[in-house]
PDB file of C-alpha atoms and ligand atoms in Angstrom:
ATOM      1  CA  UNK A1320      -7.883  -8.039  -9.232  1.00  0.00           C
ATOM      2  CA  UNK A1321      -9.428 -10.659 -11.504  1.00  0.00           C
ATOM      3  CA  UNK A1322     -11.667  -9.766 -14.403  1.00  0.00           C
ATOM      4  CA  UNK A1323     -15.196 -10.613 -13.294  1.00  0.00           C
ATOM      5  CA  UNK A1324     -14.435 -10.014  -9.602  1.00  0.00           C
ATOM      6  CA  UNK A1325     -12.328 -11.463  -6.836  1.00  0.00           C
ATOM      7  CA  UNK A1326      -8.620 -11.239  -6.308  1.00  0.00           C
ATOM      8  CA  UNK A1327      -5.534 -13.422  -6.375  1.00  0.00           C
ATOM      9  CA  UNK A1328      -2.146 -13.083  -4.781  1.00  0.00           C
ATOM     10  CA  UNK A1329       1.043 -13.739  -6.739  1.00  0.00           C
ATOM     11  CA  UNK A1330       4.091 -15.132  -4.936  1.00  0.00           C
ATOM     12  CA  UNK A1331       7.071 -17.396  -5.476  1.00  0.00           C
ATOM     13  CA  UNK A1332       6.284 -21.112  -5.516  1.00  0.00           C
ATOM     14  CA  UNK A1333       8.325 -23.153  -3.053  1.00  0.00           C
ATOM     15  CA  UNK A1334       8.996 -26.673  -1.804  1.00  0.00           C
ATOM     16  CA  UNK A1335       5.970 -26.568   0.544  1.00  0.00           C
ATOM     17  CA  UNK A1336       3.623 -26.135  -2.422  1.00  0.00           C
ATOM     18  CA  UNK A1337       3.593 -29.761  -3.622  1.00  0.00           C
ATOM     19  CA  UNK A1338      -0.002 -30.362  -2.505  1.00  0.00           C
ATOM     20  CA  UNK A1339      -1.082 -27.045  -3.995  1.00  0.00           C
ATOM     21  CA  UNK A1340       0.506 -27.914  -7.345  1.00  0.00           C
ATOM     22  CA  UNK A1341      -0.961 -31.428  -7.394  1.00  0.00           C
ATOM     23  CA  UNK A1342      -4.473 -30.113  -6.690  1.00  0.00           C
ATOM     24  CA  UNK A1343      -4.054 -27.432  -9.366  1.00  0.00           C
ATOM     25  CA  UNK A1344      -2.919 -30.043 -11.903  1.00  0.00           C
ATOM     26  CA  UNK A1345      -6.049 -32.101 -11.133  1.00  0.00           C
ATOM     27  CA  UNK A1346      -8.159 -29.050 -12.042  1.00  0.00           C
ATOM     28  CA  UNK A1347      -6.548 -28.681 -15.493  1.00  0.00           C
ATOM     29  CA  UNK A1348      -8.513 -30.178 -18.387  1.00  0.00           C
ATOM     30  CA  UNK A1349      -6.958 -32.893 -20.585  1.00  0.00           C
ATOM     31  CA  UNK A1350      -6.356 -30.317 -23.312  1.00  0.00           C
ATOM     32  CA  UNK A1351      -4.848 -27.854 -20.831  1.00  0.00           C
ATOM     33  CA  UNK A1352      -2.444 -30.549 -19.621  1.00  0.00           C
ATOM     34  CA  UNK A1353      -1.569 -31.486 -23.200  1.00  0.00           C
ATOM     35  CA  UNK A1354      -0.892 -27.862 -24.119  1.00  0.00           C
ATOM     36  CA  UNK A1355       1.306 -27.449 -21.043  1.00  0.00           C
ATOM     37  CA  UNK A1356       3.248 -30.758 -21.093  1.00  0.00           C
ATOM     38  CA  UNK A1357       2.873 -31.871 -24.764  1.00  0.00           C
ATOM     39  CA  UNK A1358       1.768 -35.346 -23.618  1.00  0.00           C
ATOM     40  CA  UNK A1359      -1.533 -36.740 -22.348  1.00  0.00           C
ATOM     41  CA  UNK A1360      -0.800 -36.747 -18.651  1.00  0.00           C
ATOM     42  CA  UNK A1361      -3.062 -38.217 -15.966  1.00  0.00           C
ATOM     43  CA  UNK A1362      -1.029 -37.335 -12.888  1.00  0.00           C
ATOM     44  CA  UNK A1363       2.165 -35.770 -11.631  1.00  0.00           C
ATOM     45  CA  UNK A1364       4.726 -38.263 -10.322  1.00  0.00           C
ATOM     46  CA  UNK A1365       6.515 -37.542  -7.049  1.00  0.00           C
ATOM     47  CA  UNK A1366       9.802 -36.973  -8.906  1.00  0.00           C
ATOM     48  CA  UNK A1367       8.058 -34.479 -11.204  1.00  0.00           C
ATOM     49  CA  UNK A1368       6.576 -32.663  -8.211  1.00  0.00           C
ATOM     50  CA  UNK A1369      10.042 -32.463  -6.670  1.00  0.00           C
ATOM     51  CA  UNK A1370      11.459 -31.009  -9.893  1.00  0.00           C
ATOM     52  CA  UNK A1371       8.604 -28.506 -10.183  1.00  0.00           C
ATOM     53  CA  UNK A1372       8.759 -27.231  -6.584  1.00  0.00           C
ATOM     54  CA  UNK A1373      12.330 -27.616  -5.302  1.00  0.00           C
ATOM     55  CA  UNK A1374      13.684 -24.495  -6.943  1.00  0.00           C
ATOM     56  CA  UNK A1375      16.718 -22.296  -6.466  1.00  0.00           C
ATOM     57  CA  UNK A1376      14.600 -19.314  -7.634  1.00  0.00           C
ATOM     58  CA  UNK A1377      17.511 -18.082  -9.760  1.00  0.00           C
ATOM     59  CA  UNK A1378      18.120 -20.637 -12.503  1.00  0.00           C
ATOM     60  CA  UNK A1379      14.660 -22.120 -12.012  1.00  0.00           C
ATOM     61  CA  UNK A1380      11.938 -19.869 -10.646  1.00  0.00           C
ATOM     62  CA  UNK A1381       8.188 -20.167 -10.483  1.00  0.00           C
ATOM     63  CA  UNK A1382       5.357 -17.831  -9.555  1.00  0.00           C
ATOM     64  CA  UNK A1383       2.019 -19.064  -8.311  1.00  0.00           C
ATOM     65  CA  UNK A1384      -1.351 -17.298  -8.139  1.00  0.00           C
ATOM     66  CA  UNK A1385      -3.351 -18.213  -5.050  1.00  0.00           C
ATOM     67  CA  UNK A1386      -6.474 -17.098  -3.273  1.00  0.00           C
ATOM     68  CA  UNK A1387      -8.028 -17.893   0.092  1.00  0.00           C
ATOM     69  CA  UNK A1388     -11.500 -19.453   0.116  1.00  0.00           C
ATOM     70  CA  UNK A1389     -13.941 -20.503   2.812  1.00  0.00           C
ATOM     71  CA  UNK A1390     -12.924 -24.144   2.186  1.00  0.00           C
ATOM     72  CA  UNK A1391      -9.181 -23.782   1.707  1.00  0.00           C
ATOM     73  CA  UNK A1392      -6.664 -21.293   3.149  1.00  0.00           C
ATOM     74  CA  UNK A1393      -4.742 -21.378  -0.166  1.00  0.00           C
ATOM     75  CA  UNK A1394      -6.268 -22.439  -3.422  1.00  0.00           C
ATOM     76  CA  UNK A1395      -3.814 -22.546  -6.342  1.00  0.00           C
ATOM     77  CA  UNK A1396      -5.111 -20.909  -9.525  1.00  0.00           C
ATOM     78  CA  UNK A1397      -2.125 -20.694 -11.852  1.00  0.00           C
ATOM     79  CA  UNK A1398       1.610 -21.191 -12.070  1.00  0.00           C
ATOM     80  CA  UNK A1399       4.265 -19.772 -14.378  1.00  0.00           C
ATOM     81  CA  UNK A1400       7.901 -20.807 -14.406  1.00  0.00           C
ATOM     82  CA  UNK A1401      11.186 -20.015 -16.117  1.00  0.00           C
ATOM     83  CA  UNK A1402      14.192 -22.338 -16.385  1.00  0.00           C
ATOM     84  CA  UNK A1403      17.591 -21.139 -17.543  1.00  0.00           C
ATOM     85  CA  UNK A1404      18.876 -23.176 -20.497  1.00  0.00           C
ATOM     86  CA  UNK A1405      22.237 -24.828 -19.922  1.00  0.00           C
ATOM     87  CA  UNK A1406      23.152 -24.517 -23.610  1.00  0.00           C
ATOM     88  CA  UNK A1407      22.067 -20.844 -23.873  1.00  0.00           C
ATOM     89  CA  UNK A1408      22.461 -19.384 -20.366  1.00  0.00           C
ATOM     90  CA  UNK A1409      21.077 -15.946 -21.336  1.00  0.00           C
ATOM     91  CA  UNK A1410      17.788 -17.650 -22.321  1.00  0.00           C
ATOM     92  CA  UNK A1411      15.121 -18.879 -19.911  1.00  0.00           C
ATOM     93  CA  UNK A1412      12.395 -21.214 -21.119  1.00  0.00           C
ATOM     94  CA  UNK A1413       8.966 -20.306 -19.792  1.00  0.00           C
ATOM     95  CA  UNK A1414       5.783 -22.270 -19.175  1.00  0.00           C
ATOM     96  CA  UNK A1415       2.413 -21.389 -17.722  1.00  0.00           C
ATOM     97  CA  UNK A1416      -0.866 -23.012 -16.764  1.00  0.00           C
ATOM     98  CA  UNK A1417      -4.081 -21.474 -15.420  1.00  0.00           C
ATOM     99  CA  UNK A1418      -6.774 -23.819 -14.038  1.00  0.00           C
ATOM    100  CA  UNK A1419      -9.618 -23.966 -16.528  1.00  0.00           C
ATOM    101  CA  UNK A1420     -12.306 -22.254 -14.477  1.00  0.00           C
ATOM    102  CA  UNK A1421     -10.034 -19.203 -13.960  1.00  0.00           C
ATOM    103  CA  UNK A1422      -8.964 -18.810 -17.588  1.00  0.00           C
ATOM    104  CA  UNK A1423      -9.930 -15.659 -19.452  1.00  0.00           C
ATOM    105  CA  UNK A1424      -9.786 -13.470 -16.319  1.00  0.00           C
ATOM    106  CA  UNK A1425      -6.389 -11.867 -16.830  1.00  0.00           C
ATOM    107  CA  UNK A1426      -4.325 -14.250 -14.686  1.00  0.00           C
ATOM    108  CA  UNK A1427      -2.187 -15.538 -17.558  1.00  0.00           C
ATOM    109  CA  UNK A1428      -1.249 -12.018 -18.651  1.00  0.00           C
ATOM    110  CA  UNK A1429      -0.564 -10.850 -15.073  1.00  0.00           C
ATOM    111  CA  UNK A1430       1.621 -13.869 -14.297  1.00  0.00           C
ATOM    112  CA  UNK A1431       3.599 -13.612 -17.533  1.00  0.00           C
ATOM    113  CA  UNK A1432       4.285  -9.916 -16.958  1.00  0.00           C
ATOM    114  CA  UNK A1433       5.623 -10.723 -13.489  1.00  0.00           C
ATOM    115  CA  UNK A1434       7.595 -13.675 -14.848  1.00  0.00           C
ATOM    116  CA  UNK A1435       9.229 -11.450 -17.468  1.00  0.00           C
ATOM    117  CA  UNK A1436      10.238  -8.951 -14.770  1.00  0.00           C
ATOM    118  CA  UNK A1437      11.496 -11.682 -12.428  1.00  0.00           C
ATOM    119  CA  UNK A1438      13.507 -13.325 -15.210  1.00  0.00           C
ATOM    120  CA  UNK A1439      15.108 -10.003 -16.139  1.00  0.00           C
ATOM    121  CA  UNK A1440      15.911  -9.500 -12.434  1.00  0.00           C
ATOM    122  CA  UNK A1441      17.895 -12.736 -12.550  1.00  0.00           C
ATOM    123  CA  UNK A1442      19.912 -11.581 -15.533  1.00  0.00           C
ATOM    124  CA  UNK A1443      17.876 -13.350 -18.231  1.00  0.00           C
ATOM    125  CA  UNK A1444      18.221 -11.816 -21.701  1.00  0.00           C
ATOM    126  CA  UNK A1445      15.108 -13.435 -23.131  1.00  0.00           C
ATOM    127  CA  UNK A1446      12.186 -15.629 -22.194  1.00  0.00           C
ATOM    128  CA  UNK A1447      11.382 -18.431 -24.655  1.00  0.00           C
ATOM    129  CA  UNK A1448       8.043 -20.178 -25.054  1.00  0.00           C
ATOM    130  CA  UNK A1449       7.429 -23.353 -27.022  1.00  0.00           C
ATOM    131  CA  UNK A1450       3.822 -24.175 -27.810  1.00  0.00           C
ATOM    132  CA  UNK A1451       1.652 -26.290 -30.031  1.00  0.00           C
ATOM    133  CA  UNK A1452       0.362 -24.452 -33.136  1.00  0.00           C
ATOM    134  CA  UNK A1453      -3.214 -25.334 -32.110  1.00  0.00           C
ATOM    135  CA  UNK A1454      -2.850 -23.457 -28.796  1.00  0.00           C
ATOM    136  CA  UNK A1455      -4.746 -20.321 -29.853  1.00  0.00           C
ATOM    137  CA  UNK A1456      -5.103 -18.949 -26.310  1.00  0.00           C
ATOM    138  CA  UNK A1457      -1.337 -19.005 -25.679  1.00  0.00           C
ATOM    139  CA  UNK A1458      -0.592 -17.626 -29.135  1.00  0.00           C
ATOM    140  CA  UNK A1459      -2.941 -14.714 -28.510  1.00  0.00           C
ATOM    141  CA  UNK A1460      -1.561 -14.107 -25.032  1.00  0.00           C
ATOM    142  CA  UNK A1461       2.053 -14.035 -26.275  1.00  0.00           C
ATOM    143  CA  UNK A1462       1.161 -11.823 -29.234  1.00  0.00           C
ATOM    144  CA  UNK A1463      -0.511  -9.323 -26.905  1.00  0.00           C
ATOM    145  CA  UNK A1464       2.501  -9.285 -24.543  1.00  0.00           C
ATOM    146  CA  UNK A1465       5.234  -9.279 -27.208  1.00  0.00           C
ATOM    147  CA  UNK A1466       3.784  -7.911 -30.453  1.00  0.00           C
ATOM    148  CA  UNK A1467       7.261  -7.426 -31.962  1.00  0.00           C
ATOM    149  CA  UNK A1468       8.327 -11.046 -31.484  1.00  0.00           C
ATOM    150  CA  UNK A1469       7.716 -13.600 -34.234  1.00  0.00           C
ATOM    151  CA  UNK A1470       6.787 -17.257 -33.908  1.00  0.00           C
ATOM    152  CA  UNK A1471       9.234 -19.695 -35.485  1.00  0.00           C
ATOM    153  CA  UNK A1472       8.030 -23.148 -36.521  1.00  0.00           C
ATOM    154  CA  UNK A1473      10.459 -25.815 -35.331  1.00  0.00           C
ATOM    155  CA  UNK A1474       9.319 -29.258 -36.447  1.00  0.00           C
ATOM    156  CA  UNK A1475       5.676 -28.600 -35.627  1.00  0.00           C
ATOM    157  CA  UNK A1476       6.290 -26.700 -32.384  1.00  0.00           C
ATOM    158  CA  UNK A1477       6.118 -22.909 -32.324  1.00  0.00           C
ATOM    159  CA  UNK A1478       8.899 -21.034 -30.575  1.00  0.00           C
ATOM    160  CA  UNK A1479       8.807 -17.393 -29.543  1.00  0.00           C
ATOM    161  CA  UNK A1480      11.549 -15.431 -27.774  1.00  0.00           C
ATOM    162  CA  UNK A1481      10.564 -12.363 -25.761  1.00  0.00           C
ATOM    163  CA  UNK A1482      13.552 -10.038 -25.342  1.00  0.00           C
ATOM    164  CA  UNK A1483      13.834  -8.734 -21.787  1.00  0.00           C
ATOM    165  CA  UNK A1484      14.874  -5.232 -20.908  1.00  0.00           C
ATOM    166  CA  UNK A1485      18.607  -5.429 -20.283  1.00  0.00           C
ATOM    167  CA  UNK A1486      18.620  -2.077 -18.530  1.00  0.00           C
ATOM    168  CA  UNK A1487      16.226  -3.368 -15.881  1.00  0.00           C
ATOM    169  CA  UNK A1488      17.186  -2.101 -12.436  1.00  0.00           C
ATOM    170  CA  UNK A1489      16.950  -5.708 -11.501  1.00  0.00           C
ATOM    171  CA  UNK A1490      20.320  -6.601 -12.856  1.00  0.00           C
ATOM    172  CA  UNK A1491      21.648  -5.440  -9.502  1.00  0.00           C
ATOM    173  CA  UNK A1492      19.044  -7.612  -7.801  1.00  0.00           C
ATOM    174  CA  UNK A1493      20.411 -10.584  -9.728  1.00  0.00           C
ATOM    175  CA  UNK A1494      23.800 -10.032  -8.146  1.00  0.00           C
ATOM    176  CA  UNK A1495      22.173  -9.815  -4.714  1.00  0.00           C
ATOM    177  CA  UNK A1496      20.279 -13.057  -5.357  1.00  0.00           C
ATOM    178  CA  UNK A1497      23.452 -14.820  -6.442  1.00  0.00           C
ATOM    179  CA  UNK A1498      25.122 -13.648  -3.237  1.00  0.00           C
ATOM    180  CA  UNK A1499      22.183 -14.975  -1.210  1.00  0.00           C
ATOM    181  CA  UNK A1500      22.388 -18.333  -2.997  1.00  0.00           C
ATOM    182  CA  UNK A1501      26.076 -18.418  -2.089  1.00  0.00           C
ATOM    183  CA  UNK A1502      25.104 -17.830   1.531  1.00  0.00           C
ATOM    184  CA  UNK A1503      22.726 -20.782   1.430  1.00  0.00           C
ATOM    185  CA  UNK A1504      25.540 -23.006   0.213  1.00  0.00           C
ATOM    186  CA  UNK A1505      27.893 -21.926   2.983  1.00  0.00           C
ATOM    187  CA  UNK A1506      27.493 -23.681   6.330  1.00  0.00           C
ATOM    188  CA  UNK A1507      25.591 -21.464   8.735  1.00  0.00           C
ATOM    189  CA  UNK A1508      27.285 -20.314  11.893  1.00  0.00           C
ATOM    190  CA  UNK A1509      25.689 -22.048  14.864  1.00  0.00           C
ATOM    191  CA  UNK A1510      23.642 -19.752  17.032  1.00  0.00           C
ATOM    192  CA  UNK A1511      24.841 -19.491  20.610  1.00  0.00           C
ATOM    193  CA  UNK A1512      22.395 -21.276  22.909  1.00  0.00           C
ATOM    194  CA  UNK A1513      19.676 -19.062  24.307  1.00  0.00           C
ATOM    195  CA  UNK A1514      20.372 -17.913  27.859  1.00  0.00           C
ATOM    196  CA  UNK A1515      19.053 -20.358  30.446  1.00  0.00           C
ATOM    197  CA  UNK A1516      19.367 -23.490  28.271  1.00  0.00           C
TER     198      UNK A1516
HETATM  199  C1  COA B 305      -2.818 -19.944 -22.301  1.00  0.00           C
HETATM  200  C2  COA B 305      -3.308 -19.578 -20.906  1.00  0.00           C
HETATM  201  C3  COA B 305      -2.110 -19.535 -19.979  1.00  0.00           C
HETATM  202  C4  COA B 305      -3.959 -18.191 -20.951  1.00  0.00           C
HETATM  203  O1  COA B 305      -4.228 -17.787 -19.622  1.00  0.00           O
HETATM  204  P1  COA B 305      -5.513 -16.890 -19.261  1.00  0.00           P
HETATM  205  O2  COA B 305      -5.453 -16.561 -17.820  1.00  0.00           O
HETATM  206  O3  COA B 305      -6.732 -17.568 -19.734  1.00  0.00           O
HETATM  207  O4  COA B 305      -5.242 -15.604 -20.154  1.00  0.00           O
HETATM  208  P2  COA B 305      -5.744 -14.112 -19.859  1.00  0.00           P
HETATM  209  O5  COA B 305      -7.124 -14.141 -19.281  1.00  0.00           O
HETATM  210  O6  COA B 305      -4.708 -13.400 -19.085  1.00  0.00           O
HETATM  211  O7  COA B 305      -5.846 -13.536 -21.334  1.00  0.00           O
HETATM  212  C5  COA B 305      -4.836 -12.703 -21.854  1.00  0.00           C
HETATM  213  C6  COA B 305      -5.005 -12.532 -23.354  1.00  0.00           C
HETATM  214  O8  COA B 305      -4.785 -13.794 -23.983  1.00  0.00           O
HETATM  215  C7  COA B 305      -5.681 -13.971 -25.070  1.00  0.00           C
HETATM  216  N1  COA B 305      -6.521 -15.151 -24.826  1.00  0.00           N
HETATM  217  C8  COA B 305      -6.654 -15.839 -23.663  1.00  0.00           C
HETATM  218  N2  COA B 305      -7.462 -16.896 -23.839  1.00  0.00           N
HETATM  219  C9  COA B 305      -7.843 -16.876 -25.153  1.00  0.00           C
HETATM  220  C10 COA B 305      -8.653 -17.733 -25.956  1.00  0.00           C
HETATM  221  N3  COA B 305      -9.224 -18.832 -25.449  1.00  0.00           N
HETATM  222  N4  COA B 305      -8.806 -17.417 -27.255  1.00  0.00           N
HETATM  223  C11 COA B 305      -8.217 -16.338 -27.793  1.00  0.00           C
HETATM  224  N5  COA B 305      -7.436 -15.492 -27.071  1.00  0.00           N
HETATM  225  C12 COA B 305      -7.257 -15.766 -25.782  1.00  0.00           C
HETATM  226  C13 COA B 305      -6.459 -12.700 -25.201  1.00  0.00           C
HETATM  227  O9  COA B 305      -5.716 -11.853 -26.066  1.00  0.00           O
HETATM  228  C14 COA B 305      -6.400 -12.111 -23.798  1.00  0.00           C
HETATM  229  O10 COA B 305      -6.486 -10.721 -23.780  1.00  0.00           O
HETATM  230  P3  COA B 305      -7.937 -10.013 -23.594  1.00  0.00           P
HETATM  231  O11 COA B 305      -8.464 -10.548 -22.293  1.00  0.00           O
HETATM  232  O12 COA B 305      -7.559  -8.579 -23.536  1.00  0.00           O
HETATM  233  O13 COA B 305      -8.742 -10.406 -24.768  1.00  0.00           O
HETATM  234  C15 COA B 305      -4.385 -20.602 -20.412  1.00  0.00           C
HETATM  235  O14 COA B 305      -5.371 -20.742 -21.406  1.00  0.00           O
HETATM  236  C16 COA B 305      -3.821 -21.967 -20.050  1.00  0.00           C
HETATM  237  O15 COA B 305      -3.368 -22.190 -18.937  1.00  0.00           O
HETATM  238  N6  COA B 305      -3.877 -22.940 -21.007  1.00  0.00           N
HETATM  239  C17 COA B 305      -3.460 -24.327 -20.706  1.00  0.00           C
HETATM  240  C18 COA B 305      -1.938 -24.469 -20.548  1.00  0.00           C
HETATM  241  C19 COA B 305      -1.189 -23.853 -21.707  1.00  0.00           C
HETATM  242  O16 COA B 305      -1.627 -23.845 -22.838  1.00  0.00           O
HETATM  243  N7  COA B 305       0.021 -23.336 -21.389  1.00  0.00           N
HETATM  244  C20 COA B 305       0.875 -22.732 -22.382  1.00  0.00           C
HETATM  245  C21 COA B 305       1.986 -23.647 -22.763  1.00  0.00           C
HETATM  246  S1  COA B 305       3.543 -22.979 -22.249  1.00  0.00           S
END
């Protein structure tokens, strides 16, 4: 339930969500885009859309908040993602964006809580956020979710690591997900033709 009324559904983002993501990006203000991408960005390139939506959901996962409206069956409201760092495999780097008109209604906090749980499920030891020091909304959100974690200034960018609960029951889910990914990589057995064909 959103503060102020209405509801949103959270689910994994997938390769079919390119249009959804592009429309959501267009609804982010210039400052919102700058805070998310650290550059003044006018549009998402096709290659960027591919990178942001073609996910294995283990080393790179993303959650999207959507709602159905009278005009659109699925309107994208927010997205949060976590990418496992090659150099520090126990660390995932997180990012989040909520379209401007839905900010301040609890979506950011709800998505980050789910992202923390999903990252722990995949065996992540911590979730790292890098943000501009002027990003007061994100600073406040992170402080409320991880009051024990401290911001570290790295050449003008703030970094904060949120430790994830290593005893999460999800560790076993991580193994199951890895097994499923293995299945996807193996060639599938061909189904026998349906009777009568
Ligand atoms: C940062 C961002 C994700 C917050 O999302 P949101 O949905 O607006 O946040 P929520 O409504 O869940 O707010 C959660 C808490 O964050 C803090 N917060 C959110 N917006 C704030 C603001 N503008 N000023 C101060 N605190 C703020 C508050 O502590 C709030 O808790 P409260 O509602 O109990 O007061 C959103 O502003 C955004 O998408 N910004 C542009 C992209 C960006 O900066 N991404 C982060 C880079 S990784």
